[in-house]
Coordinates of C-alpha atoms in Angstrom, one line a residue:
Chain S
M16 CA -24.6 -108.9 182.3
S17 CA -21.7 -106.6 181.5
G18 CA -23.3 -106.1 177.9
A19 CA -26.4 -104.9 179.8
R20 CA -24.4 -102.5 182.0
M21 CA -22.5 -101.2 178.8
Q22 CA -25.8 -100.5 177.3
R23 CA -26.9 -98.7 180.5
S24 CA -24.1 -96.3 180.4
I25 CA -23.9 -95.9 176.6
F26 CA -27.2 -95.3 175.5
P27 CA -28.0 -92.2 177.8
L28 CA -24.8 -90.8 176.6
L29 CA -25.6 -91.6 172.8
G30 CA -28.8 -89.8 173.3
V31 CA -27.1 -86.6 174.4
V32 CA -24.7 -86.6 171.7
V33 CA -27.3 -87.2 169.0
L34 CA -29.4 -84.3 170.4
L35 CA -26.2 -82.1 170.4
C36 CA -25.5 -82.9 166.8
L37 CA -28.9 -82.2 165.6
W38 CA -28.9 -78.9 167.5
Q39 CA -25.4 -78.0 166.1
G40 CA -26.6 -79.0 162.7
Y41 CA -29.7 -77.1 162.7
T42 CA -28.1 -73.7 164.1
A43 CA -25.5 -74.1 161.4
L44 CA -27.9 -74.9 158.6
S45 CA -30.7 -72.6 159.4
G46 CA -28.7 -69.6 160.2
I47 CA -30.6 -68.7 163.3
S48 CA -29.4 -65.7 165.4
Q49 CA -27.1 -66.6 168.3
I50 CA -29.2 -64.5 170.5
V51 CA -32.3 -66.7 169.7
L52 CA -30.7 -70.2 169.8
P53 CA -26.9 -70.5 170.2
S54 CA -25.2 -73.6 169.0
P55 CA -23.9 -76.0 171.6
Y56 CA -20.4 -75.2 170.4
D57 CA -20.9 -71.4 171.2
I58 CA -22.2 -72.3 174.6
G59 CA -19.3 -74.5 175.5
L60 CA -17.0 -71.9 174.3
V61 CA -18.5 -69.2 176.5
S62 CA -18.5 -71.6 179.5
I63 CA -14.8 -71.8 179.0
E64 CA -14.1 -68.3 178.1
Q65 CA -16.3 -66.9 180.9
F66 CA -15.5 -69.5 183.4
H67 CA -14.6 -67.0 186.1
L68 CA -17.7 -65.1 185.7
L69 CA -19.9 -68.1 185.8
L70 CA -18.2 -69.4 188.9
Q71 CA -18.7 -66.0 190.5
A72 CA -22.4 -66.2 189.8
T73 CA -22.7 -69.9 191.0
W74 CA -21.5 -69.1 194.4
P75 CA -24.5 -67.1 195.6
T76 CA -27.1 -69.5 194.1
L77 CA -25.3 -72.4 195.6
V78 CA -25.4 -70.6 199.1
E79 CA -29.0 -69.7 198.7
T80 CA -30.1 -73.2 197.6
V81 CA -28.1 -75.2 200.3
L82 CA -29.2 -72.7 203.2
G83 CA -32.8 -72.7 201.9
F84 CA -32.7 -76.5 201.8
A85 CA -31.0 -76.9 205.2
L86 CA -33.7 -74.6 206.8
A87 CA -36.4 -76.7 205.1
L88 CA -35.0 -79.9 206.8
L89 CA -34.4 -78.1 210.0
I90 CA -38.0 -76.8 210.3
G91 CA -39.7 -79.5 208.1
V92 CA -38.5 -82.6 209.9
P93 CA -39.6 -81.5 213.5
L94 CA -42.9 -80.2 212.0
A95 CA -43.5 -83.6 210.3
V96 CA -42.8 -85.4 213.7
S97 CA -45.4 -83.3 215.5
V98 CA -47.9 -83.6 212.8
A99 CA -47.4 -87.4 212.5
N100 CA -47.5 -87.9 216.4
S101 CA -50.4 -85.6 217.2
R102 CA -53.9 -85.8 215.8
L103 CA -54.8 -82.3 216.7
L104 CA -51.6 -80.8 215.3
N105 CA -52.3 -82.8 212.1
L106 CA -55.9 -81.5 212.0
G107 CA -54.8 -78.0 212.8
L108 CA -51.6 -77.6 210.7
Y109 CA -52.2 -79.7 207.5
P110 CA -54.8 -77.5 205.8
I111 CA -52.5 -74.5 206.5
L112 CA -49.6 -76.3 205.0
V113 CA -51.5 -77.4 201.9
A114 CA -52.9 -73.8 201.4
T115 CA -49.5 -72.2 201.7
Q116 CA -48.3 -74.7 199.3
S117 CA -51.0 -73.8 196.6
I118 CA -49.9 -70.3 196.5
P119 CA -47.8 -70.1 193.4
K120 CA -44.1 -69.1 194.6
V121 CA -43.6 -67.0 191.6
A122 CA -46.5 -64.8 192.7
I123 CA -45.4 -64.5 196.3
A124 CA -41.7 -63.7 195.3
P125 CA -42.4 -60.0 194.9
I126 CA -43.8 -59.9 198.5
I127 CA -40.8 -61.8 199.8
L128 CA -38.6 -59.4 198.0
V129 CA -40.2 -56.4 199.8
W130 CA -39.9 -58.2 203.3
F131 CA -36.3 -59.3 202.9
G132 CA -34.6 -57.0 200.3
L133 CA -32.4 -57.8 197.4
G134 CA -29.8 -59.6 199.3
I135 CA -29.6 -63.3 199.9
E136 CA -32.2 -63.5 202.6
S137 CA -35.2 -63.3 200.0
K138 CA -33.6 -66.0 197.8
L139 CA -33.1 -68.1 200.9
A140 CA -36.7 -67.6 202.1
L141 CA -38.0 -68.7 198.7
A142 CA -35.7 -71.7 198.4
F143 CA -37.0 -72.7 201.8
L144 CA -40.6 -72.1 200.9
V145 CA -40.5 -74.5 197.8
A146 CA -38.3 -77.1 199.5
F147 CA -40.2 -77.3 202.7
F148 CA -43.4 -79.0 201.7
P149 CA -41.9 -82.2 200.3
V150 CA -39.8 -82.6 203.4
V151 CA -42.8 -82.5 205.6
V152 CA -45.1 -84.5 203.5
D153 CA -42.5 -87.4 202.9
T154 CA -41.3 -87.4 206.4
A155 CA -44.8 -87.4 207.9
T156 CA -45.8 -90.3 205.5
G157 CA -42.8 -92.1 206.5
L158 CA -43.4 -91.7 210.2
K159 CA -47.0 -93.0 209.8
A160 CA -45.9 -96.0 207.7
T161 CA -43.8 -97.5 210.5
P162 CA -44.3 -101.4 210.1
P163 CA -47.0 -102.2 212.8
G164 CA -45.0 -105.4 213.6
L165 CA -42.1 -103.3 214.7
L166 CA -44.3 -101.1 216.8
E167 CA -45.8 -104.1 218.5
L168 CA -42.4 -105.5 219.2
A169 CA -41.4 -102.2 220.8
H170 CA -44.6 -102.3 222.7
S171 CA -44.0 -105.9 223.9
L172 CA -40.6 -104.7 225.3
R173 CA -42.1 -101.8 227.0
A174 CA -40.1 -99.2 225.1
S175 CA -40.9 -95.7 226.0
P176 CA -42.4 -93.4 223.6
L177 CA -39.1 -91.6 223.0
Q178 CA -37.3 -94.9 222.4
I179 CA -39.9 -95.9 220.1
F180 CA -39.5 -92.7 218.2
M181 CA -35.7 -92.6 218.2
K182 CA -35.1 -96.4 217.6
V183 CA -38.0 -97.5 215.4
Q184 CA -40.1 -94.7 213.7
M185 CA -37.3 -92.4 212.7
P186 CA -35.0 -95.0 211.2
A187 CA -38.1 -96.6 209.5
A188 CA -38.9 -93.1 208.1
L189 CA -35.4 -92.4 206.8
P190 CA -35.9 -93.6 203.3
F191 CA -38.9 -91.3 203.1
V192 CA -37.0 -88.4 204.5
F193 CA -34.4 -88.9 201.8
A194 CA -37.0 -89.2 199.2
G195 CA -38.4 -85.8 200.2
A196 CA -34.9 -84.3 200.5
K197 CA -34.2 -85.2 196.9
V198 CA -37.2 -83.5 195.6
A199 CA -36.6 -80.6 198.0
I200 CA -33.0 -80.1 196.8
T201 CA -33.9 -79.7 193.2
L202 CA -36.9 -77.5 194.0
A203 CA -34.6 -75.3 196.3
V204 CA -32.5 -74.4 193.2
I205 CA -35.8 -73.4 191.3
G206 CA -36.7 -71.4 194.4
A207 CA -33.5 -69.5 194.5
V208 CA -33.7 -68.8 190.9
I209 CA -37.2 -67.4 191.1
G210 CA -35.9 -65.1 193.9
E211 CA -33.0 -63.9 191.7
F212 CA -35.4 -63.4 188.7
V213 CA -37.6 -61.1 190.8
G214 CA -34.9 -59.0 192.1
S215 CA -31.1 -59.5 192.7
V216 CA -27.6 -58.3 192.2
A217 CA -25.9 -61.7 191.9
G218 CA -26.3 -65.5 191.1
L219 CA -26.9 -67.6 188.1
G220 CA -30.5 -66.6 187.7
N221 CA -29.4 -63.1 187.7
L222 CA -26.7 -63.8 185.0
V223 CA -29.3 -65.4 182.9
L224 CA -31.5 -62.2 182.9
S225 CA -28.6 -59.9 182.4
A226 CA -27.0 -61.8 179.7
N227 CA -30.5 -62.1 177.9
A228 CA -31.0 -58.3 178.3
Q229 CA -27.5 -57.7 176.7
L230 CA -28.4 -59.9 173.9
E231 CA -25.5 -62.4 174.9
G232 CA -27.4 -65.6 174.0
P233 CA -24.5 -68.0 174.5
L234 CA -23.7 -66.6 178.0
A235 CA -27.4 -66.9 179.1
W236 CA -27.4 -70.5 177.9
A237 CA -24.2 -71.3 179.5
A238 CA -25.6 -70.0 182.8
L239 CA -28.6 -72.2 182.3
L240 CA -26.2 -75.1 181.7
W241 CA -24.4 -74.4 185.0
L242 CA -27.6 -74.1 186.8
S243 CA -28.8 -77.6 185.6
V244 CA -25.2 -79.0 186.6
L245 CA -25.6 -77.4 190.0
G246 CA -29.0 -79.1 190.4
I247 CA -27.5 -82.5 189.4
L248 CA -24.4 -82.2 191.7
L249 CA -26.6 -81.2 194.7
F250 CA -28.9 -84.1 194.0
S251 CA -26.1 -86.5 193.7
A252 CA -24.7 -85.2 197.2
I253 CA -28.1 -86.0 198.8
A254 CA -28.0 -89.6 197.0
L255 CA -24.6 -90.0 198.3
A256 CA -25.4 -89.0 201.8
E257 CA -28.4 -91.5 201.5
R258 CA -26.1 -94.3 200.8
L259 CA -23.6 -93.5 203.4
L260 CA -26.4 -93.1 206.1
M261 CA -28.4 -96.0 205.1
P262 CA -26.0 -98.9 204.2
W263 CA -28.6 -101.5 204.8
Q264 CA -30.4 -100.1 201.6
G265 CA -29.6 -102.2 198.5
T266 CA -28.4 -105.1 200.6
G267 CA -30.2 -108.4 199.8
R268 CA -30.8 -107.6 196.1
H269 CA -27.9 -109.8 195.1
Chain T
M27 CA -59.1 -137.2 229.7
I28 CA -55.5 -137.7 231.1
A29 CA -55.7 -134.3 233.1
G30 CA -55.6 -135.0 236.8
A31 CA -53.8 -138.4 236.4
A32 CA -50.5 -136.7 237.6
A33 CA -48.5 -139.7 237.3
G34 CA -45.1 -140.0 235.5
R35 CA -42.4 -137.7 234.4
W36 CA -44.3 -136.1 231.5
G37 CA -47.5 -135.8 233.6
P38 CA -50.2 -133.4 232.8
S39 CA -49.4 -129.6 233.3
V40 CA -52.7 -128.4 232.1
G41 CA -56.1 -129.0 233.3
I42 CA -59.5 -127.8 232.0
G43 CA -61.6 -125.8 234.4
R44 CA -60.7 -125.0 237.9
D45 CA -61.4 -128.2 239.6
E46 CA -58.9 -130.0 237.4
F47 CA -55.9 -127.9 238.5
N48 CA -52.8 -129.8 238.7
V49 CA -51.0 -127.8 241.5
E50 CA -47.3 -127.8 241.5
P51 CA -45.3 -128.6 244.7
T52 CA -44.8 -124.9 245.3
G53 CA -48.5 -124.6 245.4
R54 CA -49.1 -122.2 242.7
P55 CA -48.9 -122.8 239.0
F56 CA -46.6 -120.6 236.9
G57 CA -49.4 -119.3 234.9
H58 CA -53.1 -119.3 235.7
F59 CA -56.0 -118.5 233.4
D60 CA -59.4 -118.5 234.8
A61 CA -62.6 -117.8 232.8
V62 CA -60.8 -115.5 230.3
R63 CA -63.1 -113.9 227.9
K64 CA -62.5 -111.4 225.1
V65 CA -65.1 -109.3 223.3
F66 CA -64.2 -106.9 220.6
A67 CA -66.5 -103.9 220.2
R68 CA -67.2 -103.2 216.5
S69 CA -68.8 -100.0 215.2
G70 CA -71.9 -100.7 213.4
H71 CA -71.9 -104.4 214.2
E72 CA -72.6 -106.8 217.0
P73 CA -69.6 -107.1 219.6
L74 CA -67.5 -109.9 218.5
V75 CA -66.8 -112.5 221.1
A76 CA -63.4 -113.9 220.3
I77 CA -62.7 -116.0 223.5
E78 CA -65.4 -117.5 225.6
N79 CA -64.6 -118.7 229.1
I80 CA -61.1 -120.4 228.8
S81 CA -59.4 -121.6 232.0
F82 CA -56.2 -123.5 232.2
D83 CA -52.8 -123.5 234.1
L84 CA -49.5 -123.2 232.8
H85 CA -46.7 -125.1 234.5
S86 CA -43.1 -123.8 234.9
G87 CA -40.8 -125.4 232.2
K88 CA -43.6 -126.7 230.1
L89 CA -44.4 -126.3 226.5
V90 CA -48.0 -125.7 225.7
S91 CA -49.4 -125.3 222.3
L92 CA -52.6 -123.6 221.5
L93 CA -54.0 -125.4 218.6
G94 CA -57.1 -124.4 216.7
P95 CA -58.6 -123.3 213.3
S96 CA -57.5 -120.1 211.6
G97 CA -59.1 -117.1 213.2
C98 CA -60.4 -118.9 216.3
G99 CA -59.0 -116.5 218.7
K100 CA -55.8 -118.5 219.8
T101 CA -53.6 -115.5 218.8
T102 CA -55.8 -113.2 220.7
F103 CA -55.4 -115.6 223.7
L104 CA -51.6 -115.4 223.3
R105 CA -51.6 -111.7 223.0
I106 CA -53.6 -111.4 226.1
A107 CA -51.2 -113.7 227.9
A108 CA -48.3 -111.4 226.6
G109 CA -49.9 -108.5 227.9
L110 CA -50.3 -106.8 224.6
I111 CA -54.1 -106.6 224.9
A112 CA -56.4 -106.8 227.8
A113 CA -59.1 -109.6 228.3
T114 CA -62.6 -108.4 228.8
S115 CA -62.9 -110.4 231.8
G116 CA -61.2 -113.2 233.8
I117 CA -58.1 -113.7 235.4
V118 CA -54.8 -113.8 233.6
Q119 CA -52.0 -114.5 236.2
I120 CA -48.4 -115.3 235.2
N121 CA -45.6 -115.7 237.7
G122 CA -47.8 -114.2 240.5
I123 CA -48.6 -111.0 238.5
D124 CA -51.9 -110.0 237.2
V125 CA -51.0 -109.5 233.5
S126 CA -52.4 -106.3 232.1
E127 CA -49.3 -105.0 230.2
P128 CA -46.2 -106.6 228.7
Q129 CA -43.8 -108.1 231.3
P130 CA -40.1 -107.6 231.4
D131 CA -39.5 -111.4 231.8
F132 CA -41.5 -112.3 228.8
G133 CA -40.1 -112.9 225.3
V134 CA -42.3 -112.8 222.2
V135 CA -41.9 -114.2 218.8
F136 CA -44.3 -113.0 216.3
Q137 CA -45.7 -114.5 213.1
Q138 CA -43.3 -112.4 211.1
P139 CA -39.7 -112.0 212.1
N140 CA -40.1 -108.2 212.5
L141 CA -36.5 -107.6 212.1
M142 CA -35.3 -104.0 211.7
P143 CA -33.6 -103.7 208.3
W144 CA -31.3 -101.0 209.6
R145 CA -29.9 -103.0 212.2
S146 CA -27.4 -105.9 211.7
V147 CA -28.3 -109.4 212.9
L148 CA -26.4 -108.9 216.2
K149 CA -28.0 -105.4 217.0
N150 CA -31.4 -106.8 216.1
V151 CA -30.8 -109.5 218.7
L152 CA -29.5 -106.9 221.2
F153 CA -32.6 -104.7 220.8
P154 CA -34.5 -105.9 223.9
V155 CA -31.5 -105.3 226.2
E156 CA -30.8 -102.0 224.6
I157 CA -34.5 -101.0 225.4
R158 CA -33.9 -102.0 228.9
R159 CA -30.6 -100.3 229.1
E160 CA -29.0 -103.5 230.0
G161 CA -26.5 -103.7 227.2
G162 CA -23.0 -104.6 228.0
E163 CA -20.3 -107.1 227.3
E164 CA -22.3 -109.9 228.9
A165 CA -25.4 -109.3 226.8
V166 CA -23.3 -109.3 223.6
A167 CA -21.7 -112.5 224.7
R168 CA -25.2 -114.0 225.3
A169 CA -26.5 -112.8 221.8
I170 CA -23.5 -114.3 220.2
E171 CA -23.9 -117.6 222.0
L172 CA -27.6 -117.7 221.1
L173 CA -26.8 -117.0 217.5
S174 CA -24.4 -119.8 217.3
L175 CA -27.0 -122.0 219.1
V176 CA -29.2 -121.4 216.1
G177 CA -26.5 -121.9 213.6
L178 CA -26.1 -118.4 212.7
S179 CA -22.5 -117.9 213.7
G180 CA -20.7 -115.5 211.3
F181 CA -23.9 -113.8 210.4
E182 CA -23.6 -111.2 213.3
R183 CA -22.8 -108.2 211.1
V184 CA -25.1 -109.0 208.2
Y185 CA -28.3 -107.0 207.6
P186 CA -31.7 -109.0 207.8
A187 CA -32.4 -108.4 204.0
E188 CA -29.5 -110.7 203.2
L189 CA -31.1 -113.7 205.2
S190 CA -33.7 -116.2 204.0
G191 CA -37.1 -116.5 205.9
G192 CA -36.1 -119.2 208.1
M193 CA -32.8 -117.5 209.0
Q194 CA -34.6 -114.3 209.9
Q195 CA -37.1 -116.1 212.2
R196 CA -34.1 -117.7 213.9
V197 CA -32.7 -114.3 214.5
A198 CA -36.2 -113.3 216.0
L199 CA -36.1 -116.4 218.2
C200 CA -32.6 -115.2 219.5
R201 CA -33.9 -111.7 220.1
A202 CA -36.8 -113.0 222.2
L203 CA -34.4 -115.1 224.3
V204 CA -31.6 -112.6 224.8
H205 CA -33.0 -111.1 228.1
Q206 CA -33.4 -114.7 229.4
P207 CA -37.2 -114.6 229.7
K208 CA -39.1 -116.8 232.0
L209 CA -41.9 -117.1 229.5
L210 CA -41.5 -117.5 225.8
L211 CA -44.6 -116.5 223.8
M212 CA -44.8 -117.6 220.1
D213 CA -47.5 -116.7 217.8
E214 CA -47.4 -119.1 214.7
P215 CA -43.6 -118.6 214.6
F216 CA -42.9 -121.0 211.8
G217 CA -46.3 -120.4 210.0
A218 CA -44.6 -118.4 207.2
L219 CA -42.0 -121.1 206.5
D220 CA -41.8 -123.9 204.2
E221 CA -42.3 -127.4 205.4
L222 CA -38.7 -128.6 205.4
T223 CA -37.5 -125.3 207.3
R224 CA -40.3 -125.7 209.5
M225 CA -39.3 -129.1 210.7
E226 CA -35.8 -127.9 211.3
M227 CA -37.1 -124.9 213.4
Q228 CA -39.1 -127.2 215.5
D229 CA -36.0 -129.4 216.3
L230 CA -34.2 -126.1 217.1
L231 CA -36.8 -124.8 219.3
L232 CA -36.9 -128.1 221.3
N233 CA -33.1 -127.9 221.5
I234 CA -33.2 -124.3 222.8
R235 CA -36.0 -125.1 225.3
A236 CA -33.8 -128.0 226.6
K237 CA -30.9 -125.6 227.2
T238 CA -32.8 -122.5 228.5
K239 CA -35.4 -124.4 230.3
A240 CA -37.8 -121.5 229.5
T241 CA -41.7 -122.1 229.7
V242 CA -43.2 -121.8 226.3
M243 CA -46.6 -121.1 225.0
L244 CA -46.9 -121.5 221.3
V245 CA -49.9 -120.9 218.9
T246 CA -50.1 -123.0 215.8
H247 CA -52.6 -124.4 213.4
S248 CA -50.6 -127.4 212.6
I249 CA -51.7 -130.5 214.4
S250 CA -48.3 -132.4 213.8
E251 CA -46.4 -129.3 214.9
A252 CA -48.4 -129.1 218.1
I253 CA -48.0 -132.8 219.0
Y254 CA -44.3 -132.8 218.1
L255 CA -43.3 -129.8 220.2
S256 CA -45.8 -129.8 223.2
D257 CA -46.0 -131.3 226.7
T258 CA -49.6 -130.2 226.4
V259 CA -51.7 -129.2 223.5
A260 CA -54.7 -127.0 224.3
V261 CA -57.3 -127.5 221.5
F262 CA -59.4 -124.4 220.8
S263 CA -62.7 -124.5 219.0
K264 CA -64.0 -122.3 216.4
R265 CA -64.8 -118.6 217.3
P266 CA -65.7 -117.9 219.9
A267 CA -62.8 -120.0 221.2
T268 CA -63.5 -122.5 223.9
L269 CA -61.1 -125.1 225.2
V270 CA -62.5 -128.5 223.8
D271 CA -59.6 -130.7 224.7
C272 CA -56.3 -130.7 226.6
I273 CA -53.9 -133.4 225.4
E274 CA -51.0 -134.4 227.5
V275 CA -48.6 -135.6 225.0
G276 CA -46.7 -138.3 226.9
L277 CA -43.9 -138.8 224.4
P278 CA -40.5 -138.5 225.9
Y279 CA -38.1 -135.8 225.1
P280 CA -35.8 -135.5 223.3
R281 CA -38.0 -136.1 220.4
K282 CA -36.5 -136.9 217.2
P283 CA -37.9 -136.6 213.6
E284 CA -38.6 -140.4 213.7
T285 CA -41.0 -139.7 216.5
R286 CA -43.4 -138.3 214.1
Y287 CA -44.0 -141.9 212.5
T288 CA -44.6 -143.9 215.6
P289 CA -48.1 -145.1 216.5
A290 CA -48.3 -143.2 219.6
F291 CA -47.6 -139.9 217.8
T292 CA -50.3 -140.7 215.3
A293 CA -52.7 -141.6 217.9
F294 CA -52.2 -138.2 219.6
E295 CA -52.8 -136.5 216.2
H296 CA -56.0 -138.4 215.7
R297 CA -57.2 -137.2 219.1
A298 CA -56.4 -133.6 218.2
G299 CA -58.2 -134.2 215.0
C300 CA -61.3 -135.5 216.6
A301 CA -61.2 -132.4 219.1
L302 CA -61.0 -130.1 216.1
G303 CA -63.9 -131.9 214.5
I304 CA -62.0 -132.9 211.4
T305 CA -61.9 -136.5 212.1
R306 CA -64.1 -138.9 214.0

């Protein structure tokens, strides 16, 4: 068993190390320009040298992402509840939801920028727009997938609609809400960066653009690296919240 | 037919048809079903007659089994008695009330345990009192006592996923009893369990019934289970369900596993088999 566990932790690491070695080797042997493809070593070096700058750029992106995601939850979950519980709302709202979702967010970004300006608001709006859909869809799916046996039990006890919702439907939907939230948080990072690309004065996306424009390849790549680390950390935070809020998940699989 | 011969301690509690009522000293039976009929409308098909004209009485403190082939409508009948669905016509009266919706003094055990994975065992058992907002020290004490009665002491804080199927169904039984129902309705409660667990659960049920004095109506398709548990076995025909026999099981309680191997037990099994049309 412990051998299998060792394998599980060693092999992903090994994959990364091999990739980095190949990358480093290629940049060293081919003599490719730093602007086009910096070596992992250069990226790491810049990450340390420009730590302060990167940290400064991370903060706005983090705020945009988290607020956009929070807004997506705040609006998405109640919307999912109404869609799941009312046939009319479902019929009336779902097509609009799907339609808004099929608009490419990159295409709508310039318009959002005109509406909300260069500040944090436009990025927040974009992060919200991309994060919102998976939250609604997964939550609504979860609410509709309440085990019929539990509903019948509640019915046999004459539970009120509010009790059924709070004590049966919502807890039963919680794993779905978290599944949606995990997708949403990673999408929110993308939304924030799209906003920063279209027009901004700060943030990691902004840094990628400006570093690229100034031919500072390693810095642009370092900003990218920080972006992916940000995404991973935010995802892990949601996963942690999931474990804390649903301690029953994972029990029984001895 | 024994119905009507109201002699003896284990006398009949169920009669077929109105004229065979076995009226209790108080004058009214606990449960009274008269000409109950259930038809399901089906789009694009003929309406499905699930139950055709079933009448019998249910007496206080008795355990009645509804025995019949799979899909015959016995579960439908139980659901009507539980107030979960309405009969198309006929009288369904329990404890003096015309049952058209679930009653507060009923407890229901379903085929599946239907436990909530996010609640601990104790909180699952307390769910009914929580819904009624009757929670409190007393209810908790009762839940803990019930759990110990079914041999689940020490499992109060465990999540259902960690329990075996039999243990889960025992939790469901405690949940159905926690608000001290007058009538316990059980829909093939042990159907999903293996044979050994099943026999264990049957003894457990008899034990609990002796302690709680609850009236029990139980659906099963197992002849031996029906005979072993019941005061009365109501045998249902194939769909549409009609009452083909009412067997007063005169075997004294407490029944022991050895009871299953007595000639009297076998004779009752044989009679049920005849009523079901599987033996002659």
